[in-house]
Each structure stands twice: as C-alpha cells, then as structure tokens.
mmCIF file of the N, C-alpha and C atoms, coordinates in Angstrom:
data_MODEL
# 
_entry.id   MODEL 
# 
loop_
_atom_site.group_PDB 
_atom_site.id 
_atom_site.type_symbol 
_atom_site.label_atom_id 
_atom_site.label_alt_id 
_atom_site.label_comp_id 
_atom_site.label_asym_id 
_atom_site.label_entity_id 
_atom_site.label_seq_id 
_atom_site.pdbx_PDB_ins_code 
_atom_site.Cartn_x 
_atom_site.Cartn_y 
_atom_site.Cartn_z 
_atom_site.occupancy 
_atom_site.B_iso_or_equiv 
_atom_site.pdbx_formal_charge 
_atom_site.auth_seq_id 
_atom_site.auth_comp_id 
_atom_site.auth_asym_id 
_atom_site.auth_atom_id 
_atom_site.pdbx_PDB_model_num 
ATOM 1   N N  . UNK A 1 1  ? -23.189 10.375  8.250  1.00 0.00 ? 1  UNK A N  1 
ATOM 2   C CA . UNK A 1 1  ? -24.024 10.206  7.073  1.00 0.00 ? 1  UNK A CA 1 
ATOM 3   C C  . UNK A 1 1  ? -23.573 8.983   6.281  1.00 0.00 ? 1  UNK A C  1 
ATOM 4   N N  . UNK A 1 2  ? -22.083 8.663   5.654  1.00 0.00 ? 2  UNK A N  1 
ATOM 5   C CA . UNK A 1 2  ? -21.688 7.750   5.257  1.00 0.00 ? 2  UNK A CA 1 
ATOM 6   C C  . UNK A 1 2  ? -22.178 6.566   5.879  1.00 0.00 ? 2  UNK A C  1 
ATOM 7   N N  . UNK A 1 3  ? -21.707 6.102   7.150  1.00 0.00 ? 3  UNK A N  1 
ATOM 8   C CA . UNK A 1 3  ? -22.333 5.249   8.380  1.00 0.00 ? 3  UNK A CA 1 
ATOM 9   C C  . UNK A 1 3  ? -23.796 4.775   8.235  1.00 0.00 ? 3  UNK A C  1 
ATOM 10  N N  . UNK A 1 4  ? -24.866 5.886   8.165  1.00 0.00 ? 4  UNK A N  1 
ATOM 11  C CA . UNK A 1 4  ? -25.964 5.609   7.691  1.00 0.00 ? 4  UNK A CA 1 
ATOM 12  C C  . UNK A 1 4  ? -26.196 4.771   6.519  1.00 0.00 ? 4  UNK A C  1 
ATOM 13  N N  . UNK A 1 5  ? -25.618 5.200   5.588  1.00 0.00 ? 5  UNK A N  1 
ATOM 14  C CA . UNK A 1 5  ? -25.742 4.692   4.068  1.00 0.00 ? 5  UNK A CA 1 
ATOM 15  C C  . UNK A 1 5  ? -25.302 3.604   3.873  1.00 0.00 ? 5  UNK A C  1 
ATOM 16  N N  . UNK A 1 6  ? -23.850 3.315   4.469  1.00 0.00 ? 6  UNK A N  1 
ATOM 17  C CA . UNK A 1 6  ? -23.448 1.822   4.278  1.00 0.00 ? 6  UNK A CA 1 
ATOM 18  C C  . UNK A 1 6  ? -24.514 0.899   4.993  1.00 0.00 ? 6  UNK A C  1 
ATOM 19  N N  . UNK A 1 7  ? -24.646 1.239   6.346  1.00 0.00 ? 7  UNK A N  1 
ATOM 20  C CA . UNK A 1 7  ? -26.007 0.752   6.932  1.00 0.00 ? 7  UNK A CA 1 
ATOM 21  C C  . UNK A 1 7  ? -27.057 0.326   6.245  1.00 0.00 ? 7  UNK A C  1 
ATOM 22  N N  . UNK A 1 8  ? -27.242 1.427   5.896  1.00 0.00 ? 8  UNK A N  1 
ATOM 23  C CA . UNK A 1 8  ? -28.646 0.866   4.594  1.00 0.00 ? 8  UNK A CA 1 
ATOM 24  C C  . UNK A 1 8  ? -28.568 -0.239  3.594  1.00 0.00 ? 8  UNK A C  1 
ATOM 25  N N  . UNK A 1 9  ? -27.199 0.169   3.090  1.00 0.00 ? 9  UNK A N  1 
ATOM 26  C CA . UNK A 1 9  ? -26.650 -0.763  1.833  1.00 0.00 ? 9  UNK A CA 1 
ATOM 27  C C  . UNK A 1 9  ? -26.580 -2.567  2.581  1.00 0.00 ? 9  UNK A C  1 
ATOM 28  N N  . UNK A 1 10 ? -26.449 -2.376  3.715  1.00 0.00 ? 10 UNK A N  1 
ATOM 29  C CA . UNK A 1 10 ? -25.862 -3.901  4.290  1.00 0.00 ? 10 UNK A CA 1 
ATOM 30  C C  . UNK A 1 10 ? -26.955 -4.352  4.379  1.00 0.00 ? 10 UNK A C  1 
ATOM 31  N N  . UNK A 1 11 ? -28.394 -3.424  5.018  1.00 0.00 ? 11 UNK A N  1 
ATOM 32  C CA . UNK A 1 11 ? -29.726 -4.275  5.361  1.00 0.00 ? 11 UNK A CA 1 
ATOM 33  C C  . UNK A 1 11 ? -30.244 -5.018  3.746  1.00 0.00 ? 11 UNK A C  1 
ATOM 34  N N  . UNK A 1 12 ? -29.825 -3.531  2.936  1.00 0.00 ? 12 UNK A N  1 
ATOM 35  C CA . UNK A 1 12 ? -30.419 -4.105  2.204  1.00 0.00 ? 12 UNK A CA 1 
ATOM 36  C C  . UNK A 1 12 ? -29.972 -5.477  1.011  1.00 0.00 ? 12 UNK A C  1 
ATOM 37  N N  . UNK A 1 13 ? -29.044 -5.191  1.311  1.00 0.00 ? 13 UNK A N  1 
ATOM 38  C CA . UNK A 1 13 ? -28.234 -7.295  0.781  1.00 0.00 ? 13 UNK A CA 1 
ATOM 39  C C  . UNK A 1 13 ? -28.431 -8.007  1.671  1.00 0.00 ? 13 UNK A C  1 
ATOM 40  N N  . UNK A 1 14 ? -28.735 -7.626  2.994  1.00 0.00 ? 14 UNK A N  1 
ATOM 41  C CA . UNK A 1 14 ? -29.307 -9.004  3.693  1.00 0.00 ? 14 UNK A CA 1 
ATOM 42  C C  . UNK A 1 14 ? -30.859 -9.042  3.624  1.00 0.00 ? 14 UNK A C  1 
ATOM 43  N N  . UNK A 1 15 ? -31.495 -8.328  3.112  1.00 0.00 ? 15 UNK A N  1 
ATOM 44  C CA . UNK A 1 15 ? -32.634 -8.634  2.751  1.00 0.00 ? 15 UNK A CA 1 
ATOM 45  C C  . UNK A 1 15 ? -32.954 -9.566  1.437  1.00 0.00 ? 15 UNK A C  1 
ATOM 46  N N  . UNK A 1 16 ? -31.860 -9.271  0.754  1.00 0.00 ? 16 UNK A N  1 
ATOM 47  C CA . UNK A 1 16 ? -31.895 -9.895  -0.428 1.00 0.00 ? 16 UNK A CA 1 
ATOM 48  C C  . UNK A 1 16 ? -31.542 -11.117 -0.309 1.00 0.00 ? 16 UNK A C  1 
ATOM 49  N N  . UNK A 1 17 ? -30.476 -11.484 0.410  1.00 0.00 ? 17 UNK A N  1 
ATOM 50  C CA . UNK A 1 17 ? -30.204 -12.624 1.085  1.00 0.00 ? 17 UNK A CA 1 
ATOM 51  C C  . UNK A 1 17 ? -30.989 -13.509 1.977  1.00 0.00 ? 17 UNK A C  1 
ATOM 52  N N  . UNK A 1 18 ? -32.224 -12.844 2.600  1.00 0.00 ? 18 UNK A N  1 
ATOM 53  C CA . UNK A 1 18 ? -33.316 -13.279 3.399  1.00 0.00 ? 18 UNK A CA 1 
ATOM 54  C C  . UNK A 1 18 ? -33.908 -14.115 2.333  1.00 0.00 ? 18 UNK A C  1 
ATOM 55  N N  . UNK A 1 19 ? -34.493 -13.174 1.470  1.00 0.00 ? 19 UNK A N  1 
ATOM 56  C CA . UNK A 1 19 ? -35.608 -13.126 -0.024 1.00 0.00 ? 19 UNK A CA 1 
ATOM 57  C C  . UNK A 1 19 ? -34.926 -14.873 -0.402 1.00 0.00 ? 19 UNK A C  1 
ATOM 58  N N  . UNK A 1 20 ? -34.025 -14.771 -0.529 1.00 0.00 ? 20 UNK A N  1 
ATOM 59  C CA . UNK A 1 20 ? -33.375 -16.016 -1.659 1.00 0.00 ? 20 UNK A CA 1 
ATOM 60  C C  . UNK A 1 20 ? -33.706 -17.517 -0.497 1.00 0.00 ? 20 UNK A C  1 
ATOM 61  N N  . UNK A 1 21 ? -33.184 -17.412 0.765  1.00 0.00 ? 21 UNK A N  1 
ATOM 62  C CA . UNK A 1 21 ? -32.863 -18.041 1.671  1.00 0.00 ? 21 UNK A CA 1 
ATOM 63  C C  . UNK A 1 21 ? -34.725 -18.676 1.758  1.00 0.00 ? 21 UNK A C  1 
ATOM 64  N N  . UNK A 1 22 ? -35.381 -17.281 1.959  1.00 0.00 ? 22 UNK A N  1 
ATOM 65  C CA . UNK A 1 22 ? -36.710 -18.259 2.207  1.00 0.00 ? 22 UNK A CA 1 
ATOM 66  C C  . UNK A 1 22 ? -37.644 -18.563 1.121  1.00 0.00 ? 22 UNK A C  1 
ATOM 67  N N  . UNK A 1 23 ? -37.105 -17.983 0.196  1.00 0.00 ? 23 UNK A N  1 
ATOM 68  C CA . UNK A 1 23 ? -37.524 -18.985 -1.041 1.00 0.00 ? 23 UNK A CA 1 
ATOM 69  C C  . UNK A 1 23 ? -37.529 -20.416 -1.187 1.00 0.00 ? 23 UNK A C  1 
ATOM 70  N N  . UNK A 1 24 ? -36.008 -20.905 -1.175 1.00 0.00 ? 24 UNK A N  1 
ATOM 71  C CA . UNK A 1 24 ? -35.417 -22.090 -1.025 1.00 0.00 ? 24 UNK A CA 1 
ATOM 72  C C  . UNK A 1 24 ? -36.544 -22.642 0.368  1.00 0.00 ? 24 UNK A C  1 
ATOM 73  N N  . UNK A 1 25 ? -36.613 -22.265 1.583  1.00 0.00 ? 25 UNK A N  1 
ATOM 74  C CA . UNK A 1 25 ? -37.278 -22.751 2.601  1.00 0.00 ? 25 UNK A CA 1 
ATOM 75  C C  . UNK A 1 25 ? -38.863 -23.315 1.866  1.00 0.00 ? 25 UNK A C  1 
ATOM 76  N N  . UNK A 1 26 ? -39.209 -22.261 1.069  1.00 0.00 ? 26 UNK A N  1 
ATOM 77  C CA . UNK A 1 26 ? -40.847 -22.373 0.988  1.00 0.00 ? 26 UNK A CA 1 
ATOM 78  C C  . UNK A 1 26 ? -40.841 -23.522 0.053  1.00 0.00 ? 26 UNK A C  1 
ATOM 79  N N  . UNK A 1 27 ? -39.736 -23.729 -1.454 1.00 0.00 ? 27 UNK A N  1 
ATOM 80  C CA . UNK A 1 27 ? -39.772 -25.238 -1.939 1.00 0.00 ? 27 UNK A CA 1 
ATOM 81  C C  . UNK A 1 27 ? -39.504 -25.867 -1.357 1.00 0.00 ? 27 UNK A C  1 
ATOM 82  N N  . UNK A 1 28 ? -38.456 -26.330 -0.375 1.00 0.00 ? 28 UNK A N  1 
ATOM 83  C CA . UNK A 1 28 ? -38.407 -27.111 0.480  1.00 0.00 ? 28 UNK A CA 1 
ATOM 84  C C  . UNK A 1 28 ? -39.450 -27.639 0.950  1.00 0.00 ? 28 UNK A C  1 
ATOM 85  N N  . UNK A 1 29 ? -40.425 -26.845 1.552  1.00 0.00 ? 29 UNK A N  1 
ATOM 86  C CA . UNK A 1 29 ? -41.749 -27.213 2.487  1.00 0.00 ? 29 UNK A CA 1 
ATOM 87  C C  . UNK A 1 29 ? -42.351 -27.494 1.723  1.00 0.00 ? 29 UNK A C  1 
ATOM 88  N N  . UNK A 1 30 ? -42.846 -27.439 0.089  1.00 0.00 ? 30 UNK A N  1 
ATOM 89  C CA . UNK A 1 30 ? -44.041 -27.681 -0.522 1.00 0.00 ? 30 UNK A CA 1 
ATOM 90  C C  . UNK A 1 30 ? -43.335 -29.248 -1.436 1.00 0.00 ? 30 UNK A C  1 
ATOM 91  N N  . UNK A 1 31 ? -42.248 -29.479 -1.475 1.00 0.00 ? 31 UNK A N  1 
ATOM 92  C CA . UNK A 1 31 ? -41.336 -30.538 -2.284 1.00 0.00 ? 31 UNK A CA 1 
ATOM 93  C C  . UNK A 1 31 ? -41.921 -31.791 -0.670 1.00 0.00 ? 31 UNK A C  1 
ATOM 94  N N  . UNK A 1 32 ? -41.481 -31.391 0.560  1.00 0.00 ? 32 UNK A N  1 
ATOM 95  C CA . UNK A 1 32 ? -41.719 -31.978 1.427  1.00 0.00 ? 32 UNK A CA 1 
ATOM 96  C C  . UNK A 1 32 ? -43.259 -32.404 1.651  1.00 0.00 ? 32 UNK A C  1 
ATOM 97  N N  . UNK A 1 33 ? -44.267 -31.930 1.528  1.00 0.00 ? 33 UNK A N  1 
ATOM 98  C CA . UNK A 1 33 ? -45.283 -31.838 1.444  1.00 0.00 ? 33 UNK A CA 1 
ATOM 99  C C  . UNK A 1 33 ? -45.960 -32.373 0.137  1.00 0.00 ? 33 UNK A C  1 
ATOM 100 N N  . UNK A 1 34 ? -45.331 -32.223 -0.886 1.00 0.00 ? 34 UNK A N  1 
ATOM 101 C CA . UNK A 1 34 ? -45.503 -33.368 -1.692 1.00 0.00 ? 34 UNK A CA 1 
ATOM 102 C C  . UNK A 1 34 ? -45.703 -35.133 -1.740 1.00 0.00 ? 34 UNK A C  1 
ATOM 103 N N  . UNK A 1 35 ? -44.211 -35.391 -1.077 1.00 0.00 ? 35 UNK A N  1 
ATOM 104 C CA . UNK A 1 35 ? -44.070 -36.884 -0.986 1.00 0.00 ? 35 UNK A CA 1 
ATOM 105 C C  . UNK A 1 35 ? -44.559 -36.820 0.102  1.00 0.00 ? 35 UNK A C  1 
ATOM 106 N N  . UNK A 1 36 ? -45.900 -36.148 1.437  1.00 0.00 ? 36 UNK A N  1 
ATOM 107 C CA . UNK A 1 36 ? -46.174 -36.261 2.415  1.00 0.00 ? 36 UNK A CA 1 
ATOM 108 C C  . UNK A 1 36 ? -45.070 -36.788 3.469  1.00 0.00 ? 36 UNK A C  1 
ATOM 109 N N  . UNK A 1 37 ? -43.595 -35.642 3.678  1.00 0.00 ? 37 UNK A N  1 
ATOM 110 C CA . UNK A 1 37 ? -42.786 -36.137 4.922  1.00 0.00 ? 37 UNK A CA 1 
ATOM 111 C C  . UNK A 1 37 ? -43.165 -34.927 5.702  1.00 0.00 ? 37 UNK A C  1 
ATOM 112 N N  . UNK A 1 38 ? -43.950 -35.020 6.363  1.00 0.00 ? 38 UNK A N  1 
ATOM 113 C CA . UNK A 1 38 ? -44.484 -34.269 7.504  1.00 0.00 ? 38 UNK A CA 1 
ATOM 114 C C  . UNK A 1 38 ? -43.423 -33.525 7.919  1.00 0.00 ? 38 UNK A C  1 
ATOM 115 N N  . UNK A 1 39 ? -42.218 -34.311 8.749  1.00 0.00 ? 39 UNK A N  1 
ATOM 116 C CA . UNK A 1 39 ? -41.032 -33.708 9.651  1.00 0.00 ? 39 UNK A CA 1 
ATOM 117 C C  . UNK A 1 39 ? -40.630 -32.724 8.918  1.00 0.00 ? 39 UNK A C  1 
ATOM 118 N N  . UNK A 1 40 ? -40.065 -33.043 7.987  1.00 0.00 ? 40 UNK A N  1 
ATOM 119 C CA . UNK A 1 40 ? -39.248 -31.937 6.766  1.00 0.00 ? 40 UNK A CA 1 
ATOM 120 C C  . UNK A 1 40 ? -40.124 -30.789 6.918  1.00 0.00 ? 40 UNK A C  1 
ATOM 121 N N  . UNK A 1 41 ? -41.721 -30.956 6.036  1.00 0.00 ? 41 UNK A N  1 
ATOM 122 C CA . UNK A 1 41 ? -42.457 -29.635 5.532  1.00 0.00 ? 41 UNK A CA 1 
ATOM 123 C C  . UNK A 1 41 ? -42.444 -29.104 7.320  1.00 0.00 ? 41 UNK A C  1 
ATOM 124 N N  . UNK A 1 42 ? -42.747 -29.329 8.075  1.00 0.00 ? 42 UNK A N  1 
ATOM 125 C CA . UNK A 1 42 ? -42.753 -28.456 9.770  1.00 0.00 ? 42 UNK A CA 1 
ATOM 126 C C  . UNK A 1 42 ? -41.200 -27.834 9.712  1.00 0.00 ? 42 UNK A C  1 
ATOM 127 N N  . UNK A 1 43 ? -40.238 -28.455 9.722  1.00 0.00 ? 43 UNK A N  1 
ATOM 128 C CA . UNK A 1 43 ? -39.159 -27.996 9.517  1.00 0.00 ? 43 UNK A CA 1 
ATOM 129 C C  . UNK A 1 43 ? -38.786 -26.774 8.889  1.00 0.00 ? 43 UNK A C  1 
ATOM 130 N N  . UNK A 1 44 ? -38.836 -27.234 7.381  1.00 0.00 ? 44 UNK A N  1 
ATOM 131 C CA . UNK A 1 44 ? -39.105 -25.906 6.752  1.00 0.00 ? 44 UNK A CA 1 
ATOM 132 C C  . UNK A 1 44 ? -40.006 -24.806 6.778  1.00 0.00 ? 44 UNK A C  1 
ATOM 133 N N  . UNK A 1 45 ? -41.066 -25.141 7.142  1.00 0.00 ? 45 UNK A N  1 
ATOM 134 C CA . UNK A 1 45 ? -41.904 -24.270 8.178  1.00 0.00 ? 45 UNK A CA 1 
ATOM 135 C C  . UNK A 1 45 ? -41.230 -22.717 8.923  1.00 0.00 ? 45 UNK A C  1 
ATOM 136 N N  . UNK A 1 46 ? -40.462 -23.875 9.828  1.00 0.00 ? 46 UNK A N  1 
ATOM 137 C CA . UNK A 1 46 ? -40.029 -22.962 11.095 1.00 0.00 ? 46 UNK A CA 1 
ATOM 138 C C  . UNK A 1 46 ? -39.065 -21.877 10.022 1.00 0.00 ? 46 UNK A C  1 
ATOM 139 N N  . UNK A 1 47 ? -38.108 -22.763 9.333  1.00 0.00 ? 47 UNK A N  1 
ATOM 140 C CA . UNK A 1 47 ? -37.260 -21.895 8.565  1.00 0.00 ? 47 UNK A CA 1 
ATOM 141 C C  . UNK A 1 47 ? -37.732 -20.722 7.867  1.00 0.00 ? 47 UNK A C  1 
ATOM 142 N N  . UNK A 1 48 ? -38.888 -20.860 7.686  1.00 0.00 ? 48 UNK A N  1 
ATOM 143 C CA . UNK A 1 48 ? -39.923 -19.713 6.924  1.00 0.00 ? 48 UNK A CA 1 
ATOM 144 C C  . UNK A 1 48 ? -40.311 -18.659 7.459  1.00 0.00 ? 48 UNK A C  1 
ATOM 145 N N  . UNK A 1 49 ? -40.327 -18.879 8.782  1.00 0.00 ? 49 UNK A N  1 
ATOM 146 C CA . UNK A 1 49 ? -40.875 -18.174 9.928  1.00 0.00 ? 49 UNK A CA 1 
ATOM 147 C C  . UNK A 1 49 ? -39.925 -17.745 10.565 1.00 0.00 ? 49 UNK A C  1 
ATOM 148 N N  . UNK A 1 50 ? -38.822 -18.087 10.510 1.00 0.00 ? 50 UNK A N  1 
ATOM 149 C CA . UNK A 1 50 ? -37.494 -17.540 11.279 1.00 0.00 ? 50 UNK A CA 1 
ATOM 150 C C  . UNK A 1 50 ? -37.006 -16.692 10.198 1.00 0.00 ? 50 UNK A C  1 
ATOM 151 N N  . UNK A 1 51 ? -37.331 -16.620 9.016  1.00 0.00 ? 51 UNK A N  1 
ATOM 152 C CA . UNK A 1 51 ? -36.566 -15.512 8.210  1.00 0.00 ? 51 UNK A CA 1 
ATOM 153 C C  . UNK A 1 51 ? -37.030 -14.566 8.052  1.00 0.00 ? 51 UNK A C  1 
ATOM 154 N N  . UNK A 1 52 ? -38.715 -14.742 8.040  1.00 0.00 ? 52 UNK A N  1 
ATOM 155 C CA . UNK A 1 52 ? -39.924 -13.505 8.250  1.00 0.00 ? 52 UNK A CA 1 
ATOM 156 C C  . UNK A 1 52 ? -39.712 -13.117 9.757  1.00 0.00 ? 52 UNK A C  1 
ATOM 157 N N  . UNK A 1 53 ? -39.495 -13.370 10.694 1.00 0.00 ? 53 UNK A N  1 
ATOM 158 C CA . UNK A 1 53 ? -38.918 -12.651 12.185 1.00 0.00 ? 53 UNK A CA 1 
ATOM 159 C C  . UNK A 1 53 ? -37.882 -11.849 11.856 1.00 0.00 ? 53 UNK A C  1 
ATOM 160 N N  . UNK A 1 54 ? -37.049 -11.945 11.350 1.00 0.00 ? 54 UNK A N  1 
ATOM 161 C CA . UNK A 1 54 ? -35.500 -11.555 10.643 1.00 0.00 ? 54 UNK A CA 1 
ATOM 162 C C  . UNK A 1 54 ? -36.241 -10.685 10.170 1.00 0.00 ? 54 UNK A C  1 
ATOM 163 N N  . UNK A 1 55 ? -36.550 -10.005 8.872  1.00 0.00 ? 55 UNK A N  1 
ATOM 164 C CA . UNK A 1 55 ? -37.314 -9.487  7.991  1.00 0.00 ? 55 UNK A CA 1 
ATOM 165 C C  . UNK A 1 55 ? -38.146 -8.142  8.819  1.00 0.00 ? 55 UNK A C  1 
ATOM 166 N N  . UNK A 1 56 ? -38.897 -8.939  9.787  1.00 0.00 ? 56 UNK A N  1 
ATOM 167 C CA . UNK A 1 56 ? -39.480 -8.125  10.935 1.00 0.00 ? 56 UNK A CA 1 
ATOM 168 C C  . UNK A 1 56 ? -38.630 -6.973  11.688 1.00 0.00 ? 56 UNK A C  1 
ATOM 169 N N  . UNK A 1 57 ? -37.418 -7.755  11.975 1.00 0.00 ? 57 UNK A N  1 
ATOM 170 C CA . UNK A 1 57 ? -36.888 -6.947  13.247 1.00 0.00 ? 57 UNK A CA 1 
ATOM 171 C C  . UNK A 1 57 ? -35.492 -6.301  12.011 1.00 0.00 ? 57 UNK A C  1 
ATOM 172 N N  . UNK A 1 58 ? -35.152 -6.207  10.898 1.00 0.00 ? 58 UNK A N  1 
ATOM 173 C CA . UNK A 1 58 ? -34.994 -5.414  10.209 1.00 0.00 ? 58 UNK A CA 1 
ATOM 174 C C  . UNK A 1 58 ? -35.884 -4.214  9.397  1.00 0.00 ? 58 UNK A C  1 
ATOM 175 N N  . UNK A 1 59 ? -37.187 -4.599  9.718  1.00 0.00 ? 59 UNK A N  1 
ATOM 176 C CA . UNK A 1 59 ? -38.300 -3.599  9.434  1.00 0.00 ? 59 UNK A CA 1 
ATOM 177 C C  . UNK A 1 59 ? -38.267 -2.645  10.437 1.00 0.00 ? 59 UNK A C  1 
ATOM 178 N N  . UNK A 1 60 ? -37.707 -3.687  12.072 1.00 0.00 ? 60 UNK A N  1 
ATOM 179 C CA . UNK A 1 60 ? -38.129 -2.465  13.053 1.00 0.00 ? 60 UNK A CA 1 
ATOM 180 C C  . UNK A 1 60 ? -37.309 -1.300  13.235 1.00 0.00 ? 60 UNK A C  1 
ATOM 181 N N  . UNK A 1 61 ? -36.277 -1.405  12.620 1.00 0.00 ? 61 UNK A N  1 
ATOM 182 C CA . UNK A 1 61 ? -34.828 -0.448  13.043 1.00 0.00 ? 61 UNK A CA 1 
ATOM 183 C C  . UNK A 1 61 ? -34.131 -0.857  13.722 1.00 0.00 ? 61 UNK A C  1 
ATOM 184 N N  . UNK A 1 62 ? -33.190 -1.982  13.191 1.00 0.00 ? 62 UNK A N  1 
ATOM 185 C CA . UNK A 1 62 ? -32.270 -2.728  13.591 1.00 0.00 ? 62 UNK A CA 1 
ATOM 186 C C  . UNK A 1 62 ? -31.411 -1.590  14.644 1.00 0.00 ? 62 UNK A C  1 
ATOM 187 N N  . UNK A 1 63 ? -31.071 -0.329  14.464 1.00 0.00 ? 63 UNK A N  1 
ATOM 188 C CA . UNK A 1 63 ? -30.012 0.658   14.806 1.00 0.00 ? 63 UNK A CA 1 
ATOM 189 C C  . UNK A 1 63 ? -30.367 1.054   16.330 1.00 0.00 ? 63 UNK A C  1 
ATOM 190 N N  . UNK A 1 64 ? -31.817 1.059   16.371 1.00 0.00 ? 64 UNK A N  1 
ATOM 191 C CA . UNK A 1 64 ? -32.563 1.222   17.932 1.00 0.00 ? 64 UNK A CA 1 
ATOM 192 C C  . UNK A 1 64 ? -32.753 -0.119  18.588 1.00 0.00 ? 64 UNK A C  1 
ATOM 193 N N  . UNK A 1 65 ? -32.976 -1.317  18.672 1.00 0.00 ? 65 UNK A N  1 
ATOM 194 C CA . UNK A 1 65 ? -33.050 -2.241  19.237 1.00 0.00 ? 65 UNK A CA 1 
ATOM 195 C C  . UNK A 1 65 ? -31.711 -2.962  19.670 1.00 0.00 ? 65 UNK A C  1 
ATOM 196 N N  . UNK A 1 66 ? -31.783 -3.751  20.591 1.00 0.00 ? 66 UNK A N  1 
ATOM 197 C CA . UNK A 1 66 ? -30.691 -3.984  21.502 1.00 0.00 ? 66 UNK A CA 1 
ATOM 198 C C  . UNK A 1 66 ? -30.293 -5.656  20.616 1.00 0.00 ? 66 UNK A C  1 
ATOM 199 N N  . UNK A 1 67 ? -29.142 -5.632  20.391 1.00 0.00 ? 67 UNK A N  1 
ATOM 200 C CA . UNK A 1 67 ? -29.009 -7.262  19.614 1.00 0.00 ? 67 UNK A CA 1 
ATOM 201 C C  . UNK A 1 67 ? -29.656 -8.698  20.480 1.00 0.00 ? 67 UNK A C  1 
ATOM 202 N N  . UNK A 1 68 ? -29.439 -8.626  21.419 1.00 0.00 ? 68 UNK A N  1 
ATOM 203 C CA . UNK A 1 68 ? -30.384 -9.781  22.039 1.00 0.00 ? 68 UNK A CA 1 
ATOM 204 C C  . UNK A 1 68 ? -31.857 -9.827  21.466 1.00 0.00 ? 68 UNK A C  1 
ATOM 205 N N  . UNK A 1 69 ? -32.094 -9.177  21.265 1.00 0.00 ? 69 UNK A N  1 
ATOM 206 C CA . UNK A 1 69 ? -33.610 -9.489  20.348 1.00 0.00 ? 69 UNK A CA 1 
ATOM 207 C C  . UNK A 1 69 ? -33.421 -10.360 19.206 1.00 0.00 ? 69 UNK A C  1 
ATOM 208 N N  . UNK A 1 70 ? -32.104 -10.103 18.506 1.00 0.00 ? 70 UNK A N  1 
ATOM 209 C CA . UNK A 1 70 ? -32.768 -10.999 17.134 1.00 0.00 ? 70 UNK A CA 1 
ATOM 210 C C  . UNK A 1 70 ? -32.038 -12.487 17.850 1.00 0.00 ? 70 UNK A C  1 
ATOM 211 N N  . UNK A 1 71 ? -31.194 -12.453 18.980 1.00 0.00 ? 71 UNK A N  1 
ATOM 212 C CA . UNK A 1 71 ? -30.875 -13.830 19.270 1.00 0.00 ? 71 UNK A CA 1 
ATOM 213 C C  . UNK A 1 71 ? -31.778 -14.406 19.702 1.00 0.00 ? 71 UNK A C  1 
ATOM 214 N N  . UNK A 1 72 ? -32.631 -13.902 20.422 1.00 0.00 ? 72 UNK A N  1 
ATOM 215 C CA . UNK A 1 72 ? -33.968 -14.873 20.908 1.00 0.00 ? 72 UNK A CA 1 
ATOM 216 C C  . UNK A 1 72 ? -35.171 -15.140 19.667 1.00 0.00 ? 72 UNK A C  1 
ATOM 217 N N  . UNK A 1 73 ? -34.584 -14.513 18.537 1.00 0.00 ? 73 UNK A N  1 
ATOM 218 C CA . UNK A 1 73 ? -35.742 -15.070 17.408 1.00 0.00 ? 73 UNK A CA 1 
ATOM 219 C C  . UNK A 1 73 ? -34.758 -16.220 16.741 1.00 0.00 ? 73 UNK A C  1 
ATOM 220 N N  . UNK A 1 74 ? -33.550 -16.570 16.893 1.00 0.00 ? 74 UNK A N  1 
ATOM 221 C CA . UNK A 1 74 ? -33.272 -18.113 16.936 1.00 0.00 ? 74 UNK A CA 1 
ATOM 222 C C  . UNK A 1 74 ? -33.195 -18.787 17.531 1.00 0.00 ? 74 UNK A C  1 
ATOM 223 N N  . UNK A 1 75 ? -33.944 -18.675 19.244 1.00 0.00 ? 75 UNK A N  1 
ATOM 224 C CA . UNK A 1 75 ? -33.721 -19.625 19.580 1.00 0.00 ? 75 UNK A CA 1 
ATOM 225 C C  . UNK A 1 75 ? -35.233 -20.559 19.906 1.00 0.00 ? 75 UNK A C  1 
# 
C-alpha cells in the first residue's frame, strides 16, 4: 500500500514537472515563431509532443507497461 502511494506521489511531481517543462517548450515555439525561425518553432514542436507522449504513457499505467515503451517515445 505504502509502495502504491509513494508511486502516486512520484507520478504526480513528474507531472508537475512535465506541466512546467512544456510550458517553457510552447513559449519557446511561439517566441520562435515570432521572429519567423522556422527550425527552432519545429523543434520546440517536437519538445511539445514528446512531453504530451510522456503525459500519455503516465496516463496509461506506467506500473503495467514494460519500460521500453517510454524509450521509444524518445527516440
């Protein structure tokens, strides 16, 4: 039961940690997209999209899925 709970407690600071992380990504992309540097805003893009995958596969039940899954959502 403890096990569980700390569990919980960890997703949920790395969610919070997600939250902050792709914040920063999404100004990034719209600051980039401003002065029209294409490379950057795609860039930050991906970063946006790699933290919402993250996000995802902590939605799915990190505890049942095999860790090679979230390595192939960085690569």
């Amino acid at each position: 039961m403890l096990d569980t709970h700390i569990d919980r407690v960890r997703v949920d600071r790395l969610r919070t940690f997600l939250d902050g992380r792709k914040a920063e990504a999404e100004e990034e992309r719209l600051e980039a997209l401003d002065v029209d540097h294409i490379a950057a805003a795609m860039e930050a893009t991906k970063k946006v999209e790699a933290y919402e995958d993250v996000h995802r596969y902590l939605d799915g039940g990190s505890s049942t899925e095999e860790p090679a899954e979230l390595i192939e959502i960085v690569e």
